[in-house]
GROMACS .gro file of N, CA and C in nm:
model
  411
    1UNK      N    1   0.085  -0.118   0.000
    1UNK     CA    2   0.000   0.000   0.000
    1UNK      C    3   0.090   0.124   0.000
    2UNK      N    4   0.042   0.196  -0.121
    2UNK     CA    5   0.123   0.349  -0.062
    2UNK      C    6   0.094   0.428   0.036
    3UNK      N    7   0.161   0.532   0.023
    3UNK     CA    8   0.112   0.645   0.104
    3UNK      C    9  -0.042   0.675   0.076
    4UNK      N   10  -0.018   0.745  -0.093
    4UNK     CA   11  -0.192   0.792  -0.140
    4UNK      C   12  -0.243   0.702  -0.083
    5UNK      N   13  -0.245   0.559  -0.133
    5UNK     CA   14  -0.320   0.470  -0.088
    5UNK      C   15  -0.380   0.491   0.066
    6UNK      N   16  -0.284   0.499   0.138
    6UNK     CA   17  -0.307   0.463   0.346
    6UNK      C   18  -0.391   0.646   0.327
    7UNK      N   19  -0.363   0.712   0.284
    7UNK     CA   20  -0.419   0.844   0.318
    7UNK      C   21  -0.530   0.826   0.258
    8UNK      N   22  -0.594   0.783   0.176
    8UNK     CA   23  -0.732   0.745   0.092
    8UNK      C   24  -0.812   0.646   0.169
    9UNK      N   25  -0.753   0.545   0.225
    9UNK     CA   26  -0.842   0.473   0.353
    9UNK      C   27  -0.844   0.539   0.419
   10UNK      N   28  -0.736   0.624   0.485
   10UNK     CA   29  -0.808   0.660   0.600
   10UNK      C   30  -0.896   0.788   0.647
   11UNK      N   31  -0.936   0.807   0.506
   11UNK     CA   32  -0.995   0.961   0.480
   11UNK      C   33  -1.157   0.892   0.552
   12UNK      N   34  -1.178   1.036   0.649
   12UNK     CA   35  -1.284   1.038   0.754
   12UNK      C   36  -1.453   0.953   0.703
   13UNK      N   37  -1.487   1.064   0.573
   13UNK     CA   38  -1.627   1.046   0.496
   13UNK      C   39  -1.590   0.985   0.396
   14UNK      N   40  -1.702   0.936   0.342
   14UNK     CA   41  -1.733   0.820   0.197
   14UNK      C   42  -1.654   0.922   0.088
   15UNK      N   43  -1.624   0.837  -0.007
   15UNK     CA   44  -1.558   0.903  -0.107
   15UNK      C   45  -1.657   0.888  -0.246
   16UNK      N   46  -1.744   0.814  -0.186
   16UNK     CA   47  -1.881   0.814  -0.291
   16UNK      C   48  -1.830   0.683  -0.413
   17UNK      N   49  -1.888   0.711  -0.468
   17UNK     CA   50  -1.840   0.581  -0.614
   17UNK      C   51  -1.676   0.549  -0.620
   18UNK      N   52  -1.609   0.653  -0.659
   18UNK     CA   53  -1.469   0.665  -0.688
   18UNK      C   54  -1.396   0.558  -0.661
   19UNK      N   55  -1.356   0.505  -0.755
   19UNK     CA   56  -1.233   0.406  -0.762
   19UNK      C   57  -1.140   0.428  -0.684
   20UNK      N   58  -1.113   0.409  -0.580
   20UNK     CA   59  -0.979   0.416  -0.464
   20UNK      C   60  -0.854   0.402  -0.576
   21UNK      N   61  -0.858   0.304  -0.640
   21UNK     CA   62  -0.731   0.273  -0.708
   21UNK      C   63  -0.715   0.338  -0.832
   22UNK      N   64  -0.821   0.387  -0.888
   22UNK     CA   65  -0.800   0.455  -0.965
   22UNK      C   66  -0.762   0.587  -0.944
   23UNK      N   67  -0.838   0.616  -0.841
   23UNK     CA   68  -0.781   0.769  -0.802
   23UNK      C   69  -0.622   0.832  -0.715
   24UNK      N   70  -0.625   0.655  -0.674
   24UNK     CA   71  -0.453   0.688  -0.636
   24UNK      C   72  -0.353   0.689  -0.732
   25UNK      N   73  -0.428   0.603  -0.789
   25UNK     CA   74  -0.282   0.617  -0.954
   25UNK      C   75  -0.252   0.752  -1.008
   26UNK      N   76  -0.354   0.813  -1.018
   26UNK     CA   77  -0.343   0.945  -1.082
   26UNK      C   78  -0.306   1.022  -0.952
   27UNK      N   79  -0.333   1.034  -0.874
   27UNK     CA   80  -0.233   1.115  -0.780
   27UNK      C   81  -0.095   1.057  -0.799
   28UNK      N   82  -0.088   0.952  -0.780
   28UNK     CA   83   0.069   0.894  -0.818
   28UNK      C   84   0.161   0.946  -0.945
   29UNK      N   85   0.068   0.930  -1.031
   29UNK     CA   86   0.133   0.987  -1.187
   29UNK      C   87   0.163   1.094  -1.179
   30UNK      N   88   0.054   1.179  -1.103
   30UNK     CA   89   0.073   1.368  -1.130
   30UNK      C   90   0.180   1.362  -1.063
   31UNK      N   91   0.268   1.321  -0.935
   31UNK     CA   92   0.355   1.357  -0.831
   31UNK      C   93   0.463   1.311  -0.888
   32UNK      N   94   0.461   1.197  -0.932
   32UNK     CA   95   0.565   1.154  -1.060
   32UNK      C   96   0.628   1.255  -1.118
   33UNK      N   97   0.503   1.285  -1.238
   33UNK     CA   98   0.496   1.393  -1.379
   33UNK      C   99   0.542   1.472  -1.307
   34UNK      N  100   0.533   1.561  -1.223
   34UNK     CA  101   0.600   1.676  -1.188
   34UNK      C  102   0.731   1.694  -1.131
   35UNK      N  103   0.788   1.570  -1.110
   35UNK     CA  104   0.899   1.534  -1.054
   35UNK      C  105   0.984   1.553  -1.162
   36UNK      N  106   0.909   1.434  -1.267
   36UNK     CA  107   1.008   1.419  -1.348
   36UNK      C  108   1.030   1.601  -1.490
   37UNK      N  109   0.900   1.604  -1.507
   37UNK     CA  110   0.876   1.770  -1.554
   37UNK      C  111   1.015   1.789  -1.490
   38UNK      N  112   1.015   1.849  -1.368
   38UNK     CA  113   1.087   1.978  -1.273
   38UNK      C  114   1.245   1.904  -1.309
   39UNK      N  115   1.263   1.755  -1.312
   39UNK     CA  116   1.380   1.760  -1.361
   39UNK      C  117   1.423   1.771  -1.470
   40UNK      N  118   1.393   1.733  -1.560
   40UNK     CA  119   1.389   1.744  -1.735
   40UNK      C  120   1.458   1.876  -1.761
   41UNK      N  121   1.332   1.973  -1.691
   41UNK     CA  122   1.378   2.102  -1.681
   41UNK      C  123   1.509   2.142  -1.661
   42UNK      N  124   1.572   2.122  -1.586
   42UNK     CA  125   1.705   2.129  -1.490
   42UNK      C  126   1.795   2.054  -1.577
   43UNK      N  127   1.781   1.926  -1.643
   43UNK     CA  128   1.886   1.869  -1.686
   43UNK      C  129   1.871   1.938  -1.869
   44UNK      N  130   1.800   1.973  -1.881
   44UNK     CA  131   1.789   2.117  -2.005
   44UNK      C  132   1.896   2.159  -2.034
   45UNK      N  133   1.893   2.267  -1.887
   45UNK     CA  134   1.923   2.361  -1.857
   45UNK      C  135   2.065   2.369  -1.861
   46UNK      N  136   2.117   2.191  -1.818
   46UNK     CA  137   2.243   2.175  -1.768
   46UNK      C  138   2.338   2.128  -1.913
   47UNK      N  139   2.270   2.126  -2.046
   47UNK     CA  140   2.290   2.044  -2.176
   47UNK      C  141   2.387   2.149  -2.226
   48UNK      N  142   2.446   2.101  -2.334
   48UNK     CA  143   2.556   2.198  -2.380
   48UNK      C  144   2.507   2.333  -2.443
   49UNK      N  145   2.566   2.415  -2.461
   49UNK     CA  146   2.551   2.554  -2.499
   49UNK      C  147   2.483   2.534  -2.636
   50UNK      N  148   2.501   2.439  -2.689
   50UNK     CA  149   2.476   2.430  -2.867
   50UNK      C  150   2.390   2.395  -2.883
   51UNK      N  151   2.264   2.277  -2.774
   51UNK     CA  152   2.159   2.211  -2.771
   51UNK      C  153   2.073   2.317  -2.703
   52UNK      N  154   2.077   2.401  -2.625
   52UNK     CA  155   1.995   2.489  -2.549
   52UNK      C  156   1.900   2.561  -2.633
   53UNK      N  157   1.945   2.622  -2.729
   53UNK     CA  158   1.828   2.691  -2.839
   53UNK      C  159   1.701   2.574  -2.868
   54UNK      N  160   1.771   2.449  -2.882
   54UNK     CA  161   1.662   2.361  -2.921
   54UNK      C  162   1.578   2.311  -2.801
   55UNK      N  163   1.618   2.336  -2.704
   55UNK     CA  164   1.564   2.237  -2.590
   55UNK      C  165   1.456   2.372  -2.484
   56UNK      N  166   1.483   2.480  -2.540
   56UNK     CA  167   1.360   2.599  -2.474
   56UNK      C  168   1.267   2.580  -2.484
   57UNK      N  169   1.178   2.500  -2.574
   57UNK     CA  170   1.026   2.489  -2.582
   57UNK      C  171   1.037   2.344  -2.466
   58UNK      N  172   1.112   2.280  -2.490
   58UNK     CA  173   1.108   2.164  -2.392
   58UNK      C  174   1.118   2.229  -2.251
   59UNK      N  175   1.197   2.302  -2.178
   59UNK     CA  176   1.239   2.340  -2.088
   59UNK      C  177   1.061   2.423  -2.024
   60UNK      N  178   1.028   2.486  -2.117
   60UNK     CA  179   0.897   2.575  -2.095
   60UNK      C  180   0.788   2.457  -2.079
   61UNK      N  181   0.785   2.350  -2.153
   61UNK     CA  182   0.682   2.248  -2.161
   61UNK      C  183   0.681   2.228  -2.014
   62UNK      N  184   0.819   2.158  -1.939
   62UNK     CA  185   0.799   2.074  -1.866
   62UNK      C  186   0.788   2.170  -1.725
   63UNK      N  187   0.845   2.264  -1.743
   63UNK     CA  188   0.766   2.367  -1.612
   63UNK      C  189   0.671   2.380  -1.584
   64UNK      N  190   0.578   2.405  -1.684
   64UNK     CA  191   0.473   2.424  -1.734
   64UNK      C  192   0.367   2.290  -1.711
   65UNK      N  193   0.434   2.183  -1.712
   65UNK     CA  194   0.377   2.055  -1.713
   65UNK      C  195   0.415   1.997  -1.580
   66UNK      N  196   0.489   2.035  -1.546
   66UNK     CA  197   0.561   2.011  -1.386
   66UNK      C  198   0.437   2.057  -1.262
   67UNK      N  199   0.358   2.227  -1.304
   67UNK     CA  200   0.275   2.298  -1.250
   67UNK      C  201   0.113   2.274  -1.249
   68UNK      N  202   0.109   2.204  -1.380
   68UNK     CA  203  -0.052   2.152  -1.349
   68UNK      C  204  -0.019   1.990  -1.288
   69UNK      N  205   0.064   1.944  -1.340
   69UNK     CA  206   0.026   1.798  -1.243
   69UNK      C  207   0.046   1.836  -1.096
   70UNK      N  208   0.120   1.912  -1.007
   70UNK     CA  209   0.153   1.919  -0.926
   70UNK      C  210   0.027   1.967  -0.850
   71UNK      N  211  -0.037   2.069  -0.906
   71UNK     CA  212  -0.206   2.126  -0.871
   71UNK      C  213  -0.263   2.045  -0.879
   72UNK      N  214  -0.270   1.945  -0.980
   72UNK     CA  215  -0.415   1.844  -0.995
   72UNK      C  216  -0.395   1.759  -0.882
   73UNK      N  217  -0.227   1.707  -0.862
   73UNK     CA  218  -0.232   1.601  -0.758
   73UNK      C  219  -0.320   1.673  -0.603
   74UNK      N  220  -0.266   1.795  -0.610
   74UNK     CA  221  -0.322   1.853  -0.482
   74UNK      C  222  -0.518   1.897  -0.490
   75UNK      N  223  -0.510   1.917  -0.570
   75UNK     CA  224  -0.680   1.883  -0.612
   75UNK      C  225  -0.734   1.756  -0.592
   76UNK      N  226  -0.681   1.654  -0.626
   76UNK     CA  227  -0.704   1.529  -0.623
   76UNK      C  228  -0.714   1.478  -0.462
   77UNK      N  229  -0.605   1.534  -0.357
   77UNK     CA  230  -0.609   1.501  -0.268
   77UNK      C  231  -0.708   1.554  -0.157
   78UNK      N  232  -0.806   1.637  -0.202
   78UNK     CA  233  -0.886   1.742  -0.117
   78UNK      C  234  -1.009   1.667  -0.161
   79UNK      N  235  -1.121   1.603  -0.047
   79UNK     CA  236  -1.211   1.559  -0.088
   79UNK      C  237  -1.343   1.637  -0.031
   80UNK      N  238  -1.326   1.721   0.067
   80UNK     CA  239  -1.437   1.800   0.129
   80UNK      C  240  -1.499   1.885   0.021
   81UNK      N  241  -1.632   1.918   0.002
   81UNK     CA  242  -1.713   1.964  -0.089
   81UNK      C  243  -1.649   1.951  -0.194
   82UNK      N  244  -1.622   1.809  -0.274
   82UNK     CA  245  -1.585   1.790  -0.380
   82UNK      C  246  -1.674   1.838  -0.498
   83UNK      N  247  -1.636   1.901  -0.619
   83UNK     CA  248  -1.708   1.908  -0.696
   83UNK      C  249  -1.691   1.811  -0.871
   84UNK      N  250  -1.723   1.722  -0.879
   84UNK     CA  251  -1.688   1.626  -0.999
   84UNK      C  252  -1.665   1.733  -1.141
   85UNK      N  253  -1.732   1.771  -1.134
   85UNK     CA  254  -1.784   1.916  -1.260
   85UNK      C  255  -1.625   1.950  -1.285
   86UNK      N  256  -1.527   2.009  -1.214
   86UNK     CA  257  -1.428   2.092  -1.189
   86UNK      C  258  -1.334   1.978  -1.207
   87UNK      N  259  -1.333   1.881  -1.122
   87UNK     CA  260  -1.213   1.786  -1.140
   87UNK      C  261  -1.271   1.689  -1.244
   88UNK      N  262  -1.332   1.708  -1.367
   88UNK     CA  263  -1.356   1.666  -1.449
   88UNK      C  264  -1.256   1.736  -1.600
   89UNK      N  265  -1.299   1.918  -1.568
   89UNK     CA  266  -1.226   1.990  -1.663
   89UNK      C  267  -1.083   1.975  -1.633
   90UNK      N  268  -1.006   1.924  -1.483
   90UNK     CA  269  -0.886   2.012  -1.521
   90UNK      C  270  -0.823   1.881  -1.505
   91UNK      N  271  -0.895   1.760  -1.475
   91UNK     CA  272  -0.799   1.615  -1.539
   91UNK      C  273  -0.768   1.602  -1.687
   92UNK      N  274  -0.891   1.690  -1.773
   92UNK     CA  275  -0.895   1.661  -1.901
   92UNK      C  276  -0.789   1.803  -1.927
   93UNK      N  277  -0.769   1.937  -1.828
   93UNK     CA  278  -0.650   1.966  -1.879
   93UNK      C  279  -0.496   1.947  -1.844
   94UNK      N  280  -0.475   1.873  -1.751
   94UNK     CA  281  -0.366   1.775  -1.711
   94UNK      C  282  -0.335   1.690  -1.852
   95UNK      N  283  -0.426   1.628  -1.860
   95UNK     CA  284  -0.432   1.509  -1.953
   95UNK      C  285  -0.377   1.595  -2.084
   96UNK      N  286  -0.402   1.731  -2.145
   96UNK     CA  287  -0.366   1.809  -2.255
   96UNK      C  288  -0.246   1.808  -2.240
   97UNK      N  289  -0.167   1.893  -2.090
   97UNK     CA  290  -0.078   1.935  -2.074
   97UNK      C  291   0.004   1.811  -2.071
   98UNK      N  292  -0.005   1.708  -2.008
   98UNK     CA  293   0.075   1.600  -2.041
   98UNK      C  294   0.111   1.527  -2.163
   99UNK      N  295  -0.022   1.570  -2.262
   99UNK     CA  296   0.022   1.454  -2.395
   99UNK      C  297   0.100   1.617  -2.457
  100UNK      N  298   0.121   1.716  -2.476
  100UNK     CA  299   0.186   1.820  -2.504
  100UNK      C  300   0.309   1.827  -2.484
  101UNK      N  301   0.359   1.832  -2.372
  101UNK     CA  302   0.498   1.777  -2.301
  101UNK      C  303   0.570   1.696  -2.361
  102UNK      N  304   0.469   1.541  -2.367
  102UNK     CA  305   0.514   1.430  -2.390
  102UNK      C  306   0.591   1.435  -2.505
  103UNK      N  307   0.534   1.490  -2.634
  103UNK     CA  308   0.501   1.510  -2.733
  103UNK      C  309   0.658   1.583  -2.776
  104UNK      N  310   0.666   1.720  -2.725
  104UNK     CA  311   0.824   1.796  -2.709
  104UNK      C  312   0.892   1.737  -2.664
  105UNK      N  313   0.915   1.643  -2.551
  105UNK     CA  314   0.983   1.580  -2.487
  105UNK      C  315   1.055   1.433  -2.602
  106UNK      N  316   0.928   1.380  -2.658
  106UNK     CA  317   0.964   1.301  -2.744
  106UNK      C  318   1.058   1.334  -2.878
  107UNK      N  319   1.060   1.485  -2.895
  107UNK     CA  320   1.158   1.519  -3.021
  107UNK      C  321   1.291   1.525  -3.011
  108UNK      N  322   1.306   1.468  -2.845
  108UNK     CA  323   1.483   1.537  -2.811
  108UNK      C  324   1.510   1.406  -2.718
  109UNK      N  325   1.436   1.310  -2.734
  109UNK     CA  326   1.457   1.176  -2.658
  109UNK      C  327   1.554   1.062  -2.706
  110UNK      N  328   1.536   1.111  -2.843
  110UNK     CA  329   1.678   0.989  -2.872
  110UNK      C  330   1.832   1.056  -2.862
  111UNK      N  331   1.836   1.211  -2.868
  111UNK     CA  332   1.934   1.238  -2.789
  111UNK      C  333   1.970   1.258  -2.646
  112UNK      N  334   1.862   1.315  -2.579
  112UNK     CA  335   1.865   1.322  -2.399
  112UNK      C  336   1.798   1.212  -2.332
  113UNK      N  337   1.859   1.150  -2.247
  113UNK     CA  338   1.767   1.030  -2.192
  113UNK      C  339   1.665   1.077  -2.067
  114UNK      N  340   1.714   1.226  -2.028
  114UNK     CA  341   1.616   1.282  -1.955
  114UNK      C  342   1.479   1.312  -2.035
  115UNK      N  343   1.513   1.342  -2.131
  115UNK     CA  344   1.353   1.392  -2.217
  115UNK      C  345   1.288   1.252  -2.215
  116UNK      N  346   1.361   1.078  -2.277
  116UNK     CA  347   1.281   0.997  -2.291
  116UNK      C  348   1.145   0.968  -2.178
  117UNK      N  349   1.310   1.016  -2.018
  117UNK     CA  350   1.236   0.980  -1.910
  117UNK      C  351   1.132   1.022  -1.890
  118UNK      N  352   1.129   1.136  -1.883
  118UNK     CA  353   1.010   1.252  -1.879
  118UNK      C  354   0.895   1.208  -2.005
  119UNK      N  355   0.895   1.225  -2.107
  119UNK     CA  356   0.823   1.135  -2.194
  119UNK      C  357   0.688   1.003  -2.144
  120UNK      N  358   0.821   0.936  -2.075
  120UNK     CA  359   0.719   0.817  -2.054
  120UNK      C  360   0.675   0.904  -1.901
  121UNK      N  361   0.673   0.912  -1.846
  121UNK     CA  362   0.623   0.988  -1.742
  121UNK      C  363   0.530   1.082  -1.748
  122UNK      N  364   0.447   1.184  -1.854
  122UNK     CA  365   0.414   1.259  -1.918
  122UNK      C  366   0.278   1.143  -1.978
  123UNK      N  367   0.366   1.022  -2.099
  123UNK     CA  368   0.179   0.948  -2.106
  123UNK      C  369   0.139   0.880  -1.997
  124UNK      N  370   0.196   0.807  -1.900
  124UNK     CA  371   0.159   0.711  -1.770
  124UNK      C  372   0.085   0.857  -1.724
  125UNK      N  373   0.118   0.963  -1.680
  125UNK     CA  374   0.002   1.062  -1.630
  125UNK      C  375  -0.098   1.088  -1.686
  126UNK      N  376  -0.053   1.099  -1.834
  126UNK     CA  377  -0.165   1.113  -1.906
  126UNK      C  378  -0.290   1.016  -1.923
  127UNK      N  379  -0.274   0.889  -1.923
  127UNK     CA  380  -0.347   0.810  -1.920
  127UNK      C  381  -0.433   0.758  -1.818
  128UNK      N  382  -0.396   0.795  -1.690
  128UNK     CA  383  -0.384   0.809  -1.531
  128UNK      C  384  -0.510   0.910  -1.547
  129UNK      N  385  -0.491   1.032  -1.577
  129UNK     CA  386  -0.618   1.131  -1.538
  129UNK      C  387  -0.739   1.068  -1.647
  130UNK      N  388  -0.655   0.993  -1.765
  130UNK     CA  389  -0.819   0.984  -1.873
  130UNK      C  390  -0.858   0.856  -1.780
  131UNK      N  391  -0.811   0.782  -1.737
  131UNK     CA  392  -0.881   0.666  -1.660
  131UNK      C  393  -0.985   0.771  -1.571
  132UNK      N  394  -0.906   0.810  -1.497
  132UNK     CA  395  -0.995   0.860  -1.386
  132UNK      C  396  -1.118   0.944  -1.436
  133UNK      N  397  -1.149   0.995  -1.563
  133UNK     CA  398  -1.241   1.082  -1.610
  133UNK      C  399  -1.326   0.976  -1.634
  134UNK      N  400  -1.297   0.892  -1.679
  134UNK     CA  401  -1.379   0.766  -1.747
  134UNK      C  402  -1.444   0.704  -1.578
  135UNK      N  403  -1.340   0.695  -1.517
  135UNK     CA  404  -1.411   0.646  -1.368
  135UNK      C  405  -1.540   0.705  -1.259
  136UNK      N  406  -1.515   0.859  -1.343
  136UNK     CA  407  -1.591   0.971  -1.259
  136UNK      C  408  -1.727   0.991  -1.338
  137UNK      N  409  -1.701   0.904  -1.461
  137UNK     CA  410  -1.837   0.874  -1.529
  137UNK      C  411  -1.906   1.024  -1.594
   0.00000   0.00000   0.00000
């Protein structure tokens, strides 16, 4: 059991329908995704002088992509006056911002193995919030 997991049992009131496991994965992915985002970023940053022009839209992606998973996970974790409506729109814009990322990340992956990383990290989130949209019915 993870953490999400033990903090999701032991949350006070019903969580209503919601897939426990589904909804921990995607907290899992977003905390991931933003991990790996925030490093991508950094190891960018750290690439030779000659690759840097190319790697700015990447560098902006994954900040950028680093900042909504990091919100959604914390959205995700707040269940008092939940509203489905809301964490409906902004899984589906997680889910944008991640296949976007992914996407930049994938153009500079067979040279940086940080971008691949980030990459696969980027669809596992992505796929993570469309489960959960599909779960929230």
């Amino acid at each position: 059991m993870t953490q999400v997991g033990e903090m999701l049992r032991s949350y006070p009131a019903d969580l209503g329908r919601v897939d426990r496991e589904v909804l921990a994965r995607c907290i899992e992915e977003c905390l991931s995704c933003a991990q790996a985002c925030t490093a991508c970023a950094d190891a960018c940053m750290s690439e030779a002088d000659e690759d840097m022009p190319m790697l700015r839209k990447c560098m902006r992606s994954c900040m950028d992509c680093a900042e909504v998973c990091d919100m959604m996970s914390r959205m995700l974790s707040r269940h008092t006056e939940y509203d489905a409506n809301i964490t409906r729109v902004m899984l589906d814009a997680c889910a944008t911002m991640c296949r976007s990322c992914a996407d930049e990340c994938e153009r500079h992956a067979q040279r940086h193995a940080h971008c691949r990383i980030c990459a696969e990290a980027c669809r596992r989130c992505e796929q993570a919030c469309m489960d959960l949209m599909r779960a929230l019915g």
